[in-house]
């Protein structure tokens, strides 16, 4: 009996041990799968949304409710992957994010709370509420810095930078995107680094440097294709199309947009298909295919409503352009008003400037010169605001920050070198055989510091060149020209000296682009720049402030002298040999002149000189008017 009892007890013990070991193995297997799934979301390389939703469901089933650490990693994913295609779904996604934040408010500051803030910011942004999105991005980034979470800092600055770039605040955008790029590369997050680099390229394109943007985009497209990331590759294909369009390579741009259109059509994604159709229509208008563009917009309009404010705005803008070409000004005016509503929702100031430019042309067609002048004035004010916000103030702030960061970094490096030298002396006293090793280590550190300083210097030079020079003509760009004008006005007011402006632009330049092509148009602009520069004194400045618009700063010149210079300029351009650019080409300019009077700021003087230019245009062009 006792033997039997002992055997049963032994058997029970063995069975229990096997059961415990089996359970441990199952737990280990489940944990490995949980880690594997979280890593898929972390790396971001899986682009199939259906698969990701399945993974999310699997994670939810594997993680037990009592596992607090794993639950805190799962909760943000439920926020990020909430359906958000329609207006109603966006509302639900925002409500879901707010409920999750309320449940975990006590955890502030924490990774969970900061991640939920970023999630809500994203839903705000894409539902057309950029102001609320900006507040959440700012708060999330601040919290990420508090808890020293580099990944969340990178995510927050990358997303905020992308939004600022879309709104037209390029320098602020780059101030976020460039540090985010460094962080992603430091964390070896290749996918997110590529996404962020794409936004940097977009910023350069929107900033007016599509060639630099294109060099980034082509490398990114190849990387996506090599990794078989078809969705990311087709998005980059569209970005390349935008850059080609900015460079005036409209046929190449059209082929790219048509490729995107066919891809989304095959994927049965009606919204993305309609978006690609809008892009195609924009290029068709530039190619003069007006009827085909209108037909393409008709198809897109069946899908795109005001809730898709970005697509809606450009769709209506292109409709307005087409209507004006068709000599339907009333219809064009109505479409331009609808485009303006969409741009106001998304705070897209770049789009608003295009609307104002088009509206000026519509009113000119209607011979409503008062309204045309008002539209031109509004356009000028908005351009000035964009310059003030995205170039002057932000650029100086960014340079100051980079200088501060550089000084702090150099101080830390010097302190580290000093510490190593002290250690070197101590070690040399104990063991001379280590001397050579330490010297080599110091040399390596000094080499790294030198490389770092060189890269910083190159970065500064690039930003300075980008900020001051127009790439095509090598003249001062708009921001630099306006800053110089302000300093001249201040000096003239202090010294009681004269200061004058000449504003001139190419007559019928759109016709040159439309009939001869953008390459010929670029050559015309380069020659206009050279003729004007050669004619001016060393103290004068010629700047390119718009597409075919130029501004000449004449410190010390009174009204009579400025008018004489402007007349010589108009005559010199009219008499120039334009045949070398294109057979039969004749190019003239119209010029306006204005002199500083009791003006305290640049805006009033610009309005007068623009009015003078407007009068020269109205008087038949190829002449000078003074206001």
Short mmCIF file of C-alpha atoms in Angstrom, two decimals, residues 77-287:
data_model
loop_
_atom_site.label_atom_id
_atom_site.label_comp_id
_atom_site.label_asym_id
_atom_site.label_seq_id
_atom_site.Cartn_x
_atom_site.Cartn_y
_atom_site.Cartn_z
CA UNK A 77 -1.63 51.10 -31.55
CA UNK A 78 -5.41 50.90 -31.05
CA UNK A 79 -5.45 54.69 -31.33
CA UNK A 80 -3.24 54.91 -34.43
CA UNK A 81 -5.02 52.17 -36.35
CA UNK A 82 -8.57 53.34 -35.69
CA UNK A 83 -10.45 53.64 -39.04
CA UNK A 84 -10.15 57.21 -40.36
CA UNK A 85 -11.26 57.49 -43.98
CA UNK A 86 -14.53 59.44 -43.70
CA UNK A 87 -15.53 62.52 -41.72
CA UNK A 88 -17.53 60.41 -39.29
CA UNK A 89 -14.63 57.98 -38.80
CA UNK A 90 -12.27 60.88 -38.09
CA UNK A 91 -14.67 62.15 -35.40
CA UNK A 92 -14.81 58.67 -33.87
CA UNK A 93 -11.00 58.35 -34.03
CA UNK A 94 -10.56 61.68 -32.19
CA UNK A 95 -13.17 60.70 -29.61
CA UNK A 96 -11.42 57.33 -29.14
CA UNK A 97 -8.07 59.10 -28.63
CA UNK A 98 -9.60 61.48 -26.07
CA UNK A 99 -11.18 58.60 -24.13
CA UNK A 100 -7.87 56.71 -24.04
CA UNK A 101 -6.05 59.85 -22.86
CA UNK A 102 -8.65 60.42 -20.16
CA UNK A 103 -8.22 56.85 -18.92
CA UNK A 104 -4.45 57.26 -18.68
CA UNK A 105 -4.22 60.94 -17.67
CA UNK A 106 -2.61 59.99 -14.35
CA UNK A 107 0.39 58.53 -16.15
CA UNK A 108 1.55 61.99 -17.35
CA UNK A 109 4.37 62.44 -18.22
CA UNK A 110 4.86 59.05 -19.86
CA UNK A 111 5.53 57.33 -23.16
CA UNK A 112 1.88 56.23 -23.32
CA UNK A 113 0.46 59.73 -22.80
CA UNK A 114 2.86 61.36 -25.28
CA UNK A 115 2.13 58.70 -27.91
CA UNK A 116 -1.64 59.24 -27.51
CA UNK A 117 -1.13 63.01 -27.90
CA UNK A 118 0.68 62.40 -31.19
CA UNK A 119 -2.09 60.07 -32.32
CA UNK A 120 -4.81 62.64 -31.59
CA UNK A 121 -2.73 65.34 -33.30
CA UNK A 122 -2.52 63.20 -36.43
CA UNK A 123 -6.30 62.66 -36.50
CA UNK A 124 -6.84 66.40 -35.98
CA UNK A 125 -4.46 67.25 -38.81
CA UNK A 126 -6.01 64.94 -41.40
CA UNK A 127 -9.57 65.91 -40.44
CA UNK A 128 -8.83 69.57 -41.31
CA UNK A 129 -8.07 70.95 -37.84
CA UNK A 130 -4.42 72.06 -38.06
CA UNK A 131 -4.59 74.47 -35.10
CA UNK A 132 -5.65 71.72 -32.68
CA UNK A 133 -3.07 69.39 -34.27
CA UNK A 134 -0.29 71.96 -33.70
CA UNK A 135 -1.19 72.28 -30.00
CA UNK A 136 -1.07 68.50 -29.53
CA UNK A 137 2.20 68.14 -31.47
CA UNK A 138 3.82 70.84 -29.32
CA UNK A 139 2.59 69.23 -26.10
CA UNK A 140 3.65 65.72 -27.18
CA UNK A 141 7.16 66.84 -28.18
CA UNK A 142 7.58 68.72 -24.89
CA UNK A 143 6.53 65.60 -22.95
CA UNK A 144 8.83 63.37 -25.04
CA UNK A 145 11.77 65.62 -24.13
CA UNK A 146 10.76 65.42 -20.44
CA UNK A 147 10.90 61.62 -20.44
CA UNK A 148 13.94 61.63 -22.81
CA UNK A 149 12.31 59.33 -25.37
CA UNK A 150 14.25 59.87 -28.60
CA UNK A 151 11.82 57.84 -30.74
CA UNK A 152 8.81 59.94 -29.72
CA UNK A 153 10.79 63.17 -30.15
CA UNK A 154 11.67 62.07 -33.69
CA UNK A 155 8.07 61.07 -34.49
CA UNK A 156 6.66 64.31 -33.12
CA UNK A 157 9.12 66.59 -34.91
CA UNK A 158 8.79 64.66 -38.15
CA UNK A 159 4.98 64.90 -38.13
CA UNK A 160 4.92 68.54 -37.06
CA UNK A 161 7.55 69.38 -39.67
CA UNK A 162 5.51 67.71 -42.42
CA UNK A 163 2.43 69.75 -41.44
CA UNK A 164 4.40 73.03 -41.29
CA UNK A 165 5.88 72.31 -44.72
CA UNK A 166 2.41 71.78 -46.21
CA UNK A 167 1.27 75.08 -44.66
CA UNK A 168 4.20 76.93 -46.26
CA UNK A 169 6.44 77.49 -43.20
CA UNK A 170 9.43 75.78 -44.81
CA UNK A 171 12.24 76.91 -42.54
CA UNK A 172 10.31 75.91 -39.42
CA UNK A 173 9.56 72.61 -41.13
CA UNK A 174 13.24 71.94 -41.85
CA UNK A 175 14.08 72.93 -38.29
CA UNK A 176 11.95 69.95 -37.20
CA UNK A 177 12.67 67.52 -40.03
CA UNK A 178 16.48 67.71 -40.03
CA UNK A 179 16.90 66.78 -36.32
CA UNK A 180 14.24 64.07 -36.74
CA UNK A 181 16.29 62.60 -39.61
CA UNK A 182 19.38 62.43 -37.41
CA UNK A 183 17.40 60.71 -34.63
CA UNK A 184 15.85 58.09 -36.95
CA UNK A 185 19.28 57.27 -38.38
CA UNK A 186 20.72 57.04 -34.86
CA UNK A 187 17.94 54.58 -33.92
CA UNK A 188 18.49 52.55 -37.14
CA UNK A 189 14.84 53.04 -38.13
CA UNK A 190 15.44 52.93 -41.88
CA UNK A 191 11.79 53.03 -42.93
CA UNK A 192 10.90 56.08 -40.84
CA UNK A 193 14.14 57.77 -41.90
CA UNK A 194 13.05 57.36 -45.53
CA UNK A 195 9.58 58.75 -44.76
CA UNK A 196 11.13 61.75 -43.02
CA UNK A 197 13.65 62.29 -45.83
CA UNK A 198 10.71 62.38 -48.24
CA UNK A 199 9.22 65.27 -46.24
CA UNK A 200 12.58 67.07 -46.34
CA UNK A 201 12.55 66.68 -50.13
CA UNK A 202 8.98 68.02 -50.27
CA UNK A 203 10.03 71.05 -48.24
CA UNK A 204 12.84 71.83 -50.65
CA UNK A 205 10.42 71.47 -53.59
CA UNK A 206 7.85 73.77 -52.01
CA UNK A 207 10.64 76.16 -51.00
CA UNK A 208 11.55 76.54 -54.67
CA UNK A 209 14.36 74.00 -55.14
CA UNK A 210 12.72 71.06 -56.98
CA UNK A 211 16.07 69.88 -58.38
CA UNK A 212 17.42 69.12 -54.88
CA UNK A 213 14.09 67.54 -53.96
CA UNK A 214 14.26 65.33 -57.06
CA UNK A 215 17.73 64.01 -56.16
CA UNK A 216 16.36 62.83 -52.78
CA UNK A 217 13.14 61.44 -54.26
CA UNK A 218 14.79 59.30 -56.93
CA UNK A 219 17.03 57.65 -54.31
CA UNK A 220 14.03 57.02 -52.07
CA UNK A 221 11.99 55.52 -54.90
CA UNK A 222 14.81 53.08 -55.68
CA UNK A 223 15.07 52.10 -52.00
CA UNK A 224 11.31 51.43 -51.81
CA UNK A 225 11.33 49.40 -55.03
CA UNK A 226 14.35 47.37 -53.87
CA UNK A 227 12.47 46.58 -50.61
CA UNK A 228 9.26 45.72 -52.52
CA UNK A 229 7.34 48.50 -50.72
CA UNK A 230 4.89 49.24 -53.53
CA UNK A 231 2.69 51.73 -51.66
CA UNK A 232 5.63 53.83 -50.55
CA UNK A 233 7.17 53.60 -54.02
CA UNK A 234 4.00 54.85 -55.73
CA UNK A 235 3.73 57.74 -53.26
CA UNK A 236 7.32 58.67 -54.11
CA UNK A 237 6.42 58.38 -57.80
CA UNK A 238 3.81 61.10 -57.24
CA UNK A 239 6.31 63.29 -55.39
CA UNK A 240 8.75 62.95 -58.30
CA UNK A 241 5.92 64.00 -60.62
CA UNK A 242 5.41 67.18 -58.56
CA UNK A 243 9.13 67.98 -58.84
CA UNK A 244 9.12 67.42 -62.60
CA UNK A 245 6.12 69.75 -62.82
CA UNK A 246 7.95 72.43 -60.81
CA UNK A 247 10.92 72.07 -63.19
CA UNK A 248 8.65 72.58 -66.20
CA UNK A 249 9.08 68.96 -67.41
CA UNK A 250 5.36 68.49 -67.87
CA UNK A 251 5.39 65.42 -70.14
CA UNK A 252 7.53 63.50 -67.64
CA UNK A 253 5.31 64.73 -64.83
CA UNK A 254 2.17 63.60 -66.68
CA UNK A 255 3.56 60.10 -67.27
CA UNK A 256 4.35 59.77 -63.53
CA UNK A 257 0.88 60.95 -62.44
CA UNK A 258 -0.77 58.55 -64.93
CA UNK A 259 1.26 55.70 -63.41
CA UNK A 260 -0.06 56.63 -59.93
CA UNK A 261 -3.60 56.89 -61.30
CA UNK A 262 -3.46 53.37 -62.78
CA UNK A 263 -1.95 51.94 -59.58
CA UNK A 264 -4.74 53.30 -57.35
CA UNK A 265 -7.35 52.26 -59.91
CA UNK A 266 -6.03 48.69 -59.78
CA UNK A 267 -6.00 48.88 -55.95
CA UNK A 268 -9.68 49.92 -56.03
CA UNK A 269 -8.95 53.05 -53.96
CA UNK A 270 -11.39 55.68 -55.32
CA UNK A 271 -10.11 58.60 -53.20
CA UNK A 272 -6.47 58.12 -54.15
CA UNK A 273 -7.51 57.56 -57.78
CA UNK A 274 -9.45 60.83 -57.77
CA UNK A 275 -6.47 62.61 -56.17
CA UNK A 276 -4.19 61.38 -58.96
CA UNK A 277 -6.79 62.57 -61.49
CA UNK A 278 -6.62 66.09 -60.01
CA UNK A 279 -2.83 66.04 -60.38
CA UNK A 280 -3.17 64.90 -64.01
CA UNK A 281 -5.62 67.72 -64.73
CA UNK A 282 -3.18 70.31 -63.37
CA UNK A 283 -0.46 69.16 -65.77
CA UNK A 284 -2.87 68.91 -68.72
CA UNK A 285 -3.75 72.57 -68.21
CA UNK A 286 -0.07 73.48 -68.47
CA UNK A 287 0.19 71.41 -71.66
#
